[in-house]
Short mmCIF file of C-alpha atoms in Angstrom, two decimals:
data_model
loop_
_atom_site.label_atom_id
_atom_site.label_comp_id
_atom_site.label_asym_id
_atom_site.label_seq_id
_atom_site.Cartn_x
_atom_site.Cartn_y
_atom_site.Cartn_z
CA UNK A 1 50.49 104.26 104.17
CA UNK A 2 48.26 105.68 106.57
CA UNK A 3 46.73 109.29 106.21
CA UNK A 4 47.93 110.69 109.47
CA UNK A 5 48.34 114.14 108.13
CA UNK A 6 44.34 115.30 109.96
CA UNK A 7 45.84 114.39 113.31
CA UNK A 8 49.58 114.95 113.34
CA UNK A 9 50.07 118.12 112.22
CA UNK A 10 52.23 121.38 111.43
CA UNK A 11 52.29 122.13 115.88
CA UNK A 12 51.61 118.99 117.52
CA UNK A 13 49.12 115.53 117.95
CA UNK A 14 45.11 116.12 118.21
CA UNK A 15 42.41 114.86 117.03
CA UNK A 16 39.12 112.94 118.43
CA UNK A 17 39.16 110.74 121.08
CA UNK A 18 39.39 107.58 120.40
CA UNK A 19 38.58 107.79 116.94
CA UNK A 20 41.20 109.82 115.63
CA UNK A 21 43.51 109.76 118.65
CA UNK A 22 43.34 106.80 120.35
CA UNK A 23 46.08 104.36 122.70
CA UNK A 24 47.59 102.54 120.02
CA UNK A 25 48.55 105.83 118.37
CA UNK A 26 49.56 107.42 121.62
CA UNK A 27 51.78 104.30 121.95
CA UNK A 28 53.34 104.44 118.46
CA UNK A 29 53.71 107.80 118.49
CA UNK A 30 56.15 107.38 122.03
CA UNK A 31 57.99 105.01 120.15
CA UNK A 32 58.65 107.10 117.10
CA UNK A 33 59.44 109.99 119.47
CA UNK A 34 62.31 108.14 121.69
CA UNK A 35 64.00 107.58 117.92
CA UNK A 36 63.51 111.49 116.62
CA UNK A 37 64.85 113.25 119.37
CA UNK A 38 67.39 110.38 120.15
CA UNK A 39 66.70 110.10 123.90
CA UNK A 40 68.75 106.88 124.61
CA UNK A 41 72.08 107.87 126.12
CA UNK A 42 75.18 107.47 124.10
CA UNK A 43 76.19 104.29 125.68
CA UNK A 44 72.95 102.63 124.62
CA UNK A 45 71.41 102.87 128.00
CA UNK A 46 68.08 104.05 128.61
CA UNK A 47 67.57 108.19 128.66
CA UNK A 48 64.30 109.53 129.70
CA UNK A 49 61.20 111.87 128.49
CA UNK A 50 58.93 113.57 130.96
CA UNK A 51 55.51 113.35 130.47
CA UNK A 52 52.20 115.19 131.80
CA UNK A 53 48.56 115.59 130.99
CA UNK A 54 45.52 118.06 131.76
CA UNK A 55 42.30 117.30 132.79
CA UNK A 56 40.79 115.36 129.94
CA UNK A 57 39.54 112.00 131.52
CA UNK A 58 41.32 110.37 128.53
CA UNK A 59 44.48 112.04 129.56
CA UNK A 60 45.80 108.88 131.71
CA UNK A 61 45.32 106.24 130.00
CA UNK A 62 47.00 107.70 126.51
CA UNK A 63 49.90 108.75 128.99
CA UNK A 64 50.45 105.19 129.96
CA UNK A 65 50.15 104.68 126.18
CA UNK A 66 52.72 106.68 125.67
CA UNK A 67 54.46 105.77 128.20
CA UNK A 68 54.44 101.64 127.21
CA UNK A 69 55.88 102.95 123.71
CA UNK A 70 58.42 104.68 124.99
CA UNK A 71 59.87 101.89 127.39
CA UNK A 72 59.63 99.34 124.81
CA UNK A 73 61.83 101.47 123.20
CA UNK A 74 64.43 101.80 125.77
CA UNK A 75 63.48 104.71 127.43
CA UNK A 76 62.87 105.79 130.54
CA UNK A 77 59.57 107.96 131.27
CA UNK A 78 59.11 110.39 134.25
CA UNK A 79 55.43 110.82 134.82
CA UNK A 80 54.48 114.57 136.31
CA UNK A 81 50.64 113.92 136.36
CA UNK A 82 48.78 116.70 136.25
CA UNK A 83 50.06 120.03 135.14
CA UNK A 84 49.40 123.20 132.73
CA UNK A 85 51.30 122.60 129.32
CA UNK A 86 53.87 125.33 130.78
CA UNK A 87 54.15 123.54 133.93
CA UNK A 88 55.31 120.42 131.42
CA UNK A 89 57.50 123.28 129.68
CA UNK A 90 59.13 123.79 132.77
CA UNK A 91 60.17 120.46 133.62
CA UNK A 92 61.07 119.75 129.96
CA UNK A 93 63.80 122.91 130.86
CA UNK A 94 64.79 122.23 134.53
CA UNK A 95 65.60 118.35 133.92
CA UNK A 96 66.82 119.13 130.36
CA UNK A 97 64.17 116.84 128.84
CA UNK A 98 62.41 115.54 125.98
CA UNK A 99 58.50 116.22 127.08
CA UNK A 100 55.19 115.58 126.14
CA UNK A 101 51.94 116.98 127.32
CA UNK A 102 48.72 115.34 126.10
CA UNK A 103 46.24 118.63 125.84
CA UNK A 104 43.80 119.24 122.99
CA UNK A 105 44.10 123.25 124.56
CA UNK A 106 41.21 125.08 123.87
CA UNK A 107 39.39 122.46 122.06
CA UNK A 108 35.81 120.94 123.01
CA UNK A 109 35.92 117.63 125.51
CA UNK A 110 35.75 115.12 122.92
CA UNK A 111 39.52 116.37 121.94
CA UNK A 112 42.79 115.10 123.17
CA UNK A 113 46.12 115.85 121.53
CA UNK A 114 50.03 115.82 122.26
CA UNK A 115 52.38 118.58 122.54
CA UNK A 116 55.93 117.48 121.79
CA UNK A 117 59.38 119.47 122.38
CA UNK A 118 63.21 118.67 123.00
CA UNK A 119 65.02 119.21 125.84
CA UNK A 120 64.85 122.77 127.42
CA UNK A 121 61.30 123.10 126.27
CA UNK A 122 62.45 123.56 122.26
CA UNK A 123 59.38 122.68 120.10
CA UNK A 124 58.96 119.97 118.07
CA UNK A 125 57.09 120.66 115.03
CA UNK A 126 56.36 119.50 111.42
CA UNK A 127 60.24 120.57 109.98
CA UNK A 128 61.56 119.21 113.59
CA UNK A 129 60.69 115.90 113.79
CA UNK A 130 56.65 115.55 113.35
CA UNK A 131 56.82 115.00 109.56
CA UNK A 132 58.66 112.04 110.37
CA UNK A 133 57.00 110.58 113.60
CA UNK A 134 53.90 111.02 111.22
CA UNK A 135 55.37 108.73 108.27
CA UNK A 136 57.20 106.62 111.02
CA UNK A 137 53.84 105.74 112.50
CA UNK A 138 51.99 105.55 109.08
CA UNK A 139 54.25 103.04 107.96
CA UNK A 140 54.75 100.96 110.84
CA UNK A 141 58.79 102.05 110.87
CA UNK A 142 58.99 101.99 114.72
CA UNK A 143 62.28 100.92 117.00
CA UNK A 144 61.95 97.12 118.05
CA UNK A 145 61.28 96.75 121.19
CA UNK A 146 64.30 96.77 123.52
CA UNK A 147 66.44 94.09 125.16
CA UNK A 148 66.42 96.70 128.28
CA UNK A 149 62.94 98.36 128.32
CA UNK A 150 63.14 101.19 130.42
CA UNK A 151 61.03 102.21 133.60
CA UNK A 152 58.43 104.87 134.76
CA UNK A 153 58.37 106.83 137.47
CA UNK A 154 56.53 109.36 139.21
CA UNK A 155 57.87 113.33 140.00
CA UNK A 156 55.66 115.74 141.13
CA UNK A 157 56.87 119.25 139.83
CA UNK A 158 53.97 121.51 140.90
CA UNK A 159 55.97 123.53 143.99
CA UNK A 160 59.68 123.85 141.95
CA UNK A 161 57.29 125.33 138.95
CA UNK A 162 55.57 127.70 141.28
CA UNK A 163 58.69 128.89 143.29
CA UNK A 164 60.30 129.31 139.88
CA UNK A 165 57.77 131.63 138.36
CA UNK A 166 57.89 133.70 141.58
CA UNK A 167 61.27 134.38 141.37
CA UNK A 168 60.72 135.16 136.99
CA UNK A 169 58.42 138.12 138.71
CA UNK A 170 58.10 139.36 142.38
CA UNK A 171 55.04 140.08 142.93
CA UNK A 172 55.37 139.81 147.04
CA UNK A 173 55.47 143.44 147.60
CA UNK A 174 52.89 144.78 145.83
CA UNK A 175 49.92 147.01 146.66
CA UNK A 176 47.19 144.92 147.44
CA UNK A 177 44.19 143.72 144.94
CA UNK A 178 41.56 142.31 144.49
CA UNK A 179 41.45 139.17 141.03
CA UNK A 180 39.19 137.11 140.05
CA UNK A 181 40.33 134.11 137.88
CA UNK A 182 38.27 132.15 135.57
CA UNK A 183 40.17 128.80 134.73
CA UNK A 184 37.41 127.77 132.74
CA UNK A 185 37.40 124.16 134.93
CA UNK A 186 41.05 123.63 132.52
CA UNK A 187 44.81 123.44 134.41
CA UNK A 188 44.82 127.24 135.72
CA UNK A 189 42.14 125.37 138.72
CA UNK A 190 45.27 123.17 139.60
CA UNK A 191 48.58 125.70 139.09
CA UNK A 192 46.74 129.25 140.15
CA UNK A 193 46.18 128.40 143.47
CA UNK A 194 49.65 126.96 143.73
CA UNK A 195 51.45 130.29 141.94
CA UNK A 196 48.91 132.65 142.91
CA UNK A 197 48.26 130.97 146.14
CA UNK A 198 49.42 129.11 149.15
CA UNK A 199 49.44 125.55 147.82
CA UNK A 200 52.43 125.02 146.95
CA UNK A 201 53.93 125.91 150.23
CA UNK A 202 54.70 129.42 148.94
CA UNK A 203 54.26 132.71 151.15
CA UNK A 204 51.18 134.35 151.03
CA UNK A 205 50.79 137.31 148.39
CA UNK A 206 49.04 140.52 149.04
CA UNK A 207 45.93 139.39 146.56
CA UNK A 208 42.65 138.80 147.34
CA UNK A 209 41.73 135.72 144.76
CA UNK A 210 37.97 134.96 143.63
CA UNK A 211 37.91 131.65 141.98
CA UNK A 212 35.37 130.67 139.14
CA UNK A 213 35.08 127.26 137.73
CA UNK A 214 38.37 126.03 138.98
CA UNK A 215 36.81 122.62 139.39
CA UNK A 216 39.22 120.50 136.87
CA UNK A 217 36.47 118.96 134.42
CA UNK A 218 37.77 118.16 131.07
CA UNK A 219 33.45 118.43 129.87
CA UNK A 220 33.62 122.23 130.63
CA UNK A 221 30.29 122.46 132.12
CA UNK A 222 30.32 126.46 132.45
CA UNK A 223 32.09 127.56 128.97
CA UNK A 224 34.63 126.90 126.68
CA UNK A 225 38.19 126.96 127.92
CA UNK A 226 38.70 129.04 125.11
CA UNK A 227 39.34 132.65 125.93
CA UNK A 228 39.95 134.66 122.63
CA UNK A 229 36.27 133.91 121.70
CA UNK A 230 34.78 136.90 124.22
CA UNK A 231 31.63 134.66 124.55
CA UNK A 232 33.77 132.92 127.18
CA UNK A 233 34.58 136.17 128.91
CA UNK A 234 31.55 137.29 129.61
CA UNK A 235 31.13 135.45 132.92
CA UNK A 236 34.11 136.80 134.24
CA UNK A 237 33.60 140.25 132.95
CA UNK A 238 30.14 140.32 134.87
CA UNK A 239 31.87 138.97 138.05
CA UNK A 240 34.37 141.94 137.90
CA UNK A 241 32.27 144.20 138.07
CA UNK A 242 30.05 143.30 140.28
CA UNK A 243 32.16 142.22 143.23
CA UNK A 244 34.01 145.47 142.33
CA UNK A 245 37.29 143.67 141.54
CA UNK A 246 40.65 145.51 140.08
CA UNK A 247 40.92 143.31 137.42
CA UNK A 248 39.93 139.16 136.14
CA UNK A 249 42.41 136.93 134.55
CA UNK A 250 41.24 134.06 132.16
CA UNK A 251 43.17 131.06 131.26
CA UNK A 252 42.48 128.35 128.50
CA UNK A 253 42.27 124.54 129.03
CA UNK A 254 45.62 124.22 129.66
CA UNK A 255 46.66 127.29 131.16
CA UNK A 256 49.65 128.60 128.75
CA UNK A 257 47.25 131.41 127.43
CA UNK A 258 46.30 134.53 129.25
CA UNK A 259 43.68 137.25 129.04
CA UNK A 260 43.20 139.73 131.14
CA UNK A 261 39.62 142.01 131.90
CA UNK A 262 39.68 145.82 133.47
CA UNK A 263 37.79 146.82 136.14
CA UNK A 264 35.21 148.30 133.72
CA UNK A 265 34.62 144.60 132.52
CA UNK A 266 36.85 145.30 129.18
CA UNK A 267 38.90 142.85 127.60
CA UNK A 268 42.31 144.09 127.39
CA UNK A 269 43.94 143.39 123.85
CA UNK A 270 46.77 140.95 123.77
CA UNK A 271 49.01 143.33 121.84
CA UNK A 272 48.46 145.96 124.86
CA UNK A 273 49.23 143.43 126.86
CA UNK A 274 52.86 142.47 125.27
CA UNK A 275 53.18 146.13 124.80
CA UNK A 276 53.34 146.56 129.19
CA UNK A 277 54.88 143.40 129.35
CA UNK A 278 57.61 144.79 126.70
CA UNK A 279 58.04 148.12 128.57
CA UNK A 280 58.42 146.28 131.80
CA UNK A 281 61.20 143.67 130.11
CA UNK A 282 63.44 146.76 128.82
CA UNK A 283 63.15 148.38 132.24
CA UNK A 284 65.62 145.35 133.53
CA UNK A 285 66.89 144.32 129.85
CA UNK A 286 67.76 148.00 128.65
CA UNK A 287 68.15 147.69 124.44
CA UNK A 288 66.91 144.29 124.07
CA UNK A 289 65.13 142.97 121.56
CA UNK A 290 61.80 142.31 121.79
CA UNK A 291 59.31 139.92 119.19
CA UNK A 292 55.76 140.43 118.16
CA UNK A 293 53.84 138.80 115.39
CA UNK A 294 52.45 140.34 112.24
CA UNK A 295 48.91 141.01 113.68
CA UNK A 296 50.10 142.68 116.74
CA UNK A 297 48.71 146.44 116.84
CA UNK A 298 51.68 148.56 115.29
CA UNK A 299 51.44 150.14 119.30
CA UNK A 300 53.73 147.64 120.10
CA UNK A 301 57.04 148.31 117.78
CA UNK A 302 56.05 151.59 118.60
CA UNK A 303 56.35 150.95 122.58
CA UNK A 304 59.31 149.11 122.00
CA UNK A 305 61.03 151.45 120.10
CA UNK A 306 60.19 154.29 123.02
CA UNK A 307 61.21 152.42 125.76
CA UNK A 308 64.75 151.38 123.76
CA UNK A 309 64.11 148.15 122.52
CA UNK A 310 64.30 146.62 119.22
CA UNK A 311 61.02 145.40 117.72
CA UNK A 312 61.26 142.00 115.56
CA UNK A 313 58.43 140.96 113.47
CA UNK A 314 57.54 137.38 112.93
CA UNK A 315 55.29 135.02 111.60
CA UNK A 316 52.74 134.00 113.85
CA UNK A 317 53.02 130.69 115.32
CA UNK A 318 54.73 129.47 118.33
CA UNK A 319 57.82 127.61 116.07
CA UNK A 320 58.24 130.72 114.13
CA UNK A 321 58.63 132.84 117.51
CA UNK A 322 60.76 130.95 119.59
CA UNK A 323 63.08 130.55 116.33
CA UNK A 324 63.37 133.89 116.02
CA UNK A 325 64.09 133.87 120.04
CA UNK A 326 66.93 131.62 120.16
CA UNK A 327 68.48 133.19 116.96
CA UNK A 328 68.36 137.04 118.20
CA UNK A 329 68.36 136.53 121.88
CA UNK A 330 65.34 138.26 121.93
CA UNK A 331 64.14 139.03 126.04
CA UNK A 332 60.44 138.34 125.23
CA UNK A 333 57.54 137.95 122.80
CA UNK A 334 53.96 138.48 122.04
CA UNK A 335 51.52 137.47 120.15
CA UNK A 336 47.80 138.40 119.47
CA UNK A 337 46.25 135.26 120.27
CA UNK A 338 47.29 135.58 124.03
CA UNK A 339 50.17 133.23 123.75
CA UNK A 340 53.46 135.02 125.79
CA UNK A 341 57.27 134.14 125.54
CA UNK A 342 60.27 134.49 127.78
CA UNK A 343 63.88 134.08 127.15
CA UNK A 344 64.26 133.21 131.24
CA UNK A 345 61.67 130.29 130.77
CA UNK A 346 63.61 128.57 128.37
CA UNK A 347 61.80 130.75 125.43
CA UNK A 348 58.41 129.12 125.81
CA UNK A 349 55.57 130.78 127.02
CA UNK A 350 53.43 130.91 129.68
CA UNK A 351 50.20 132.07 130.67
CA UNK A 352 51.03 132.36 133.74
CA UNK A 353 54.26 134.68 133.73
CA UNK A 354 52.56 136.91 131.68
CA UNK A 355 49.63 137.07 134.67
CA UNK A 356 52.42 138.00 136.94
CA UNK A 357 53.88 141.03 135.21
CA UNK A 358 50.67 142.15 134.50
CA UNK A 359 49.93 142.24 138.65
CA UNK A 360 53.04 143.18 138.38
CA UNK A 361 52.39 146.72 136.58
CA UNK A 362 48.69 147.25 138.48
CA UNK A 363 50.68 146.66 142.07
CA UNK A 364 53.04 148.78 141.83
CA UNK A 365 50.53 152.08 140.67
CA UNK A 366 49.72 154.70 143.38
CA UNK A 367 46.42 152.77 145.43
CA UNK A 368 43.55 153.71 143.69
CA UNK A 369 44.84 153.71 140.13
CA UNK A 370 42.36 151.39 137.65
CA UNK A 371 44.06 148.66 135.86
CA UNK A 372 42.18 150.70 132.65
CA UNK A 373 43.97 153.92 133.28
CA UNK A 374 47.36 151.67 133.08
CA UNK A 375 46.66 150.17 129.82
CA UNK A 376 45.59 153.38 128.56
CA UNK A 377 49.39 153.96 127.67
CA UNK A 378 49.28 150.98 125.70
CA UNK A 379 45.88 151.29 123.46
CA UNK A 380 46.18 153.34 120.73
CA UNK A 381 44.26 152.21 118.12
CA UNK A 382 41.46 150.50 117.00
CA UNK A 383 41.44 146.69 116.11
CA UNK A 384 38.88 144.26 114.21
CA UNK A 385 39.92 140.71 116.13
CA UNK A 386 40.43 138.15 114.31
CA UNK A 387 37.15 137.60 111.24
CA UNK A 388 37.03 134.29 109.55
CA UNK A 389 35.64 133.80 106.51
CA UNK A 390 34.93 129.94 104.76
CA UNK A 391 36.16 130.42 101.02
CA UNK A 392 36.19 127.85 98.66
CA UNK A 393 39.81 128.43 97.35
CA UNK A 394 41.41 130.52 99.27
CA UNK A 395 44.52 131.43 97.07
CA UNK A 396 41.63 133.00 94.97
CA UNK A 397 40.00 135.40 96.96
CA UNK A 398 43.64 136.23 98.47
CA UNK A 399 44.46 137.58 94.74
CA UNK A 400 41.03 139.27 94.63
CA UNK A 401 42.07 141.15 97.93
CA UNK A 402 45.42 142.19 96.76
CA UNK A 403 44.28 143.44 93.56
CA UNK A 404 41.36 145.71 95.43
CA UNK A 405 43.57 147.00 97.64
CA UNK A 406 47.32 146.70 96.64
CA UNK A 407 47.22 149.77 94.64
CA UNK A 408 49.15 152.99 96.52
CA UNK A 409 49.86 150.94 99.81
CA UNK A 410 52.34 149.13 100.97
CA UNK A 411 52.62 145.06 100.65
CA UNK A 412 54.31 142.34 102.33
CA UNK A 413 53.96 138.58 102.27
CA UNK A 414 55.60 137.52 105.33
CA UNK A 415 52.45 135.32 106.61
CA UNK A 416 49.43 135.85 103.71
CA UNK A 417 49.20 139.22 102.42
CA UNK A 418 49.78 142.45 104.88
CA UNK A 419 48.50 145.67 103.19
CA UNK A 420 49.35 148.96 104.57
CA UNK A 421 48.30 152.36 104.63
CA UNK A 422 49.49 155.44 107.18
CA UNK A 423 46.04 155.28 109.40
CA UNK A 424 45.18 151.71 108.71
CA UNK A 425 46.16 148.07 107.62
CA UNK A 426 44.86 144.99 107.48
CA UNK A 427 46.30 141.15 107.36
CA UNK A 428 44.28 138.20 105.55
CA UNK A 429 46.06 134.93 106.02
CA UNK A 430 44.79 131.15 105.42
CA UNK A 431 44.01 128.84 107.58
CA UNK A 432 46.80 125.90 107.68
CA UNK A 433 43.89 123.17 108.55
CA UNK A 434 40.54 124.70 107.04
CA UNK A 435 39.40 126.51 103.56
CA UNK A 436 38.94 129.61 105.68
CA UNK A 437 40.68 133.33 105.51
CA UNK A 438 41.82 135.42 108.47
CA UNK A 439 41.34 138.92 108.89
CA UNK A 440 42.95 141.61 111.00
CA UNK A 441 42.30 145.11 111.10
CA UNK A 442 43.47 148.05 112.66
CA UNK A 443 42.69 151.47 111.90
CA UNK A 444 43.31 155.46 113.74
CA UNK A 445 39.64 155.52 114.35
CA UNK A 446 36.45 153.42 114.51
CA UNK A 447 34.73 154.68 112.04
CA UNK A 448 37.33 153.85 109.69
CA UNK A 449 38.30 150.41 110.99
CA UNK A 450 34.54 149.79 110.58
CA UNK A 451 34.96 150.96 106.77
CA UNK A 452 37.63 149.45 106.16
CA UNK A 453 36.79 146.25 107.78
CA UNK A 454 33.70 145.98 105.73
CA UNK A 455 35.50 146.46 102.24
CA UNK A 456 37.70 144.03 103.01
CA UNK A 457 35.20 141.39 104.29
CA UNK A 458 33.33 142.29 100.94
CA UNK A 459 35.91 141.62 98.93
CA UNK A 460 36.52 137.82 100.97
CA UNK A 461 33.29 137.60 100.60
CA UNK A 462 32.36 138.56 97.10
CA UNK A 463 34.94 136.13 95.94
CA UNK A 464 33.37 133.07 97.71
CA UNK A 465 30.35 133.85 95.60
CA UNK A 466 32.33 134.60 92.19
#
């Protein structure tokens, strides 16, 4: 059997093209996929599964890959072209779909992967049907082809997905402001100035939109398309400022993460940024529940809890979240990694969306009022970001953490070890993919997040050299 376990893994497909991921495993993998989420129709006829794919320049031709494995299996494929992995989301949900978006995300060029989900956008991941694609593949167990192959066909889906996440969030009668958007030459080039914009045939908005690097390029010339490392912020954080903008939005290769930049040049943190996007939820959900990851700054339950919600922690991880979603109804969730989810887009989440309540919030402030005096509200402590340390057994130096620090504080072991004191905590977790340990911290006060941080990292660190 084949050792398919580097490339198709716990989330979704990716690896190196063509040496890891190449057509023959996009092909086998459509195959496999047509049999695992059963997308033949009950009389035996062909169903279909939409497809899509950034701007990679190997994205077409593993698409048509894909697309050749999935007729000879009997099904039909609808081919969207170009789009963000939320604009595949959304066709996945309005044609009640099987989909699959070949993205590698953030990753460098040489990357291409595949994003898989059921109809109405539900992910497919390791317990959901990639464990066995993966041993369906590595063993060759793939349907025959079909009597009746089915057909491909073209839909473009760019103005319904714009006109839909204008009516998620109104943003037409805002003050107006001034953004500028770094898409990082990834998707947000091809779906901002069709949201944000007039491409899509949409009305005008009162915003006054500086592009950077919306040239679709799949090399990334300029930076990264990779905005949680603030390296790849620092363009736009320059720009800001010095064309005197009210605030910069930054997308990632394929557009379904979001992070936002004050007027001051600041990154705003994720968890203040589910925190407004919470507040703003309750205002038209009153007393619904709202979900935030374990590394989320304890702001949020707090915000949540003020504004009448009811905070749900999870797991991080986009499976773990939208489980949780379908199972409490929750109205929206957050994560610190800039990944944002909504019940009303069919509990996946969306870069974009989140953009638009943000504008939201800032447009709807007395004229005048910086985007840094809004979040303000929803800062309240101090946070690390996320430290990774390479350890040569990680279980190890986990146990060498807890028993430094366990003592007198509370412990949980939802996702790695969470340790917990009244004016600080701190969450190490393992990476699923390399021997490396994650570390969040958040403390009252800098000077103690610094201490603390350091202990901790010494600790980690100590232990690698034990």
């Amino acid at each position: 059997m084949q050792d398919l376990s580097a490339i198709i893994k716990a989330y979704d497909v990716r690896g190196v093209y063509p040496d890891q991921l190449d057509e023959q495993l996009a092909h086998d993998v459509g195959a496999a996929f047509v049999e695992v989420v059963g997308a033949k129709t009950a009389s035996g006829g062909p169903g279909a599964i939409v497809v899509g794919h950034d701007m990679r320049p190997s994205g077409p031709a593993l698409v048509d890959a894909f697309s050749q494995g999935v007729t000879d299996a009997g099904c039909d494929v609808i081919q969207i072209g170009l789009c963000s992995t939320d604009g595949l989301y959304f066709a996945s949900g309005r044609l009640g779909l099987p989909g699959a978006m070949f993205t590698a995300s953030h990753n460098p060029a040489k990357y291409n992967g595949i994003k898989l989900c059921r109809p109405g956008a539900a992910p497919v991941g390791e317990e959901t049907g990639l464990a066995q694609i993966r041993e369906m593949v590595a063993t060759s167990n793939l349907p025959p082809a079909s009597a009746n192959p089915g057909t491909v066909r073209t839909q473009d889906m760019l103005a319904d997905y714009a006109g839909f996440l204008r009516s998620l969030v109104d943003i037409s009668q805002i003050r107006p402001l001034r953004v500028v958007v770094d898409a990082g030459n990834g998707m947000a080039g091809y779906t901002v100035p069709a949201v944000l914009g007039t491409d899509a045939g949409l009305p005008p908005l009162p915003l006054t939109m500086m592009p950077m690097y919306f040239e679709l390029d799949g090399s990334f010339p300029n930076h990264e398309a990779n905005p949680i490392d603030p390296a790849n912020l620092v363009d736009l954080a320059e720009r800001v400022v010095s064309v005197g903008a009210d605030l910069g939005l930054a997308f990632d290769g394929d557009a379904d993460r979001c992070f936002v930049i004050d007027e001051q040049g600041n990154t705003v943190s994720p968890s203040a940024i589910t925190g407004m996007i919470a507040k703003a939820m309750l205002v038209h959900h009153p007393g619904s529940t709202i979900i935030h990851n374990l590394i989320t700054s304890r702001a949020v339950p707090e915000i949540i809890l003020e504004n009448g919600g009811e905070p749900l922690r999870t797991r991080v991880g986009h499976s773990f979240i939208k489980a949780e979603m379908a199972e409490s109804g929750a109205v929206f969730g957050g994560e610190h990694s800039g990944h944002f989810y909504f019940r009303d887009f069919w509990r996946a989440d969306s870069g974009m969306i989140a953009a638009l309540h943000v504008l939201s919030m800032l447009g709807n402030t007395p004229v005048g009022t910086p985007l840094s005096a809004v979040v303000a509200e929803f800062s309240r402590y101090f946070d690390s970001g996320e430290i990774n340390s390479v350890v040569a057994h990680p279980p190890s130096a986990m146990e060498s953490v807890r028993a430094a620090f366990a003592a007198g504080n509370a412990v949980d072991e939802l996702d790695g070890l969470t340790i917990s004191a009244s004016d600080w905590w701190f969450n190490v977790r393992p990476s699923n993919t390399e021997p490396l340990l994650r570390l969040n911290v958040e403390a009252n006060d800098p000077n103690l997040l610094s201490r603390k941080t350091d202990e901790v990292l010494a600790v980690i660190r100590g232990a690698q050299n034990d």
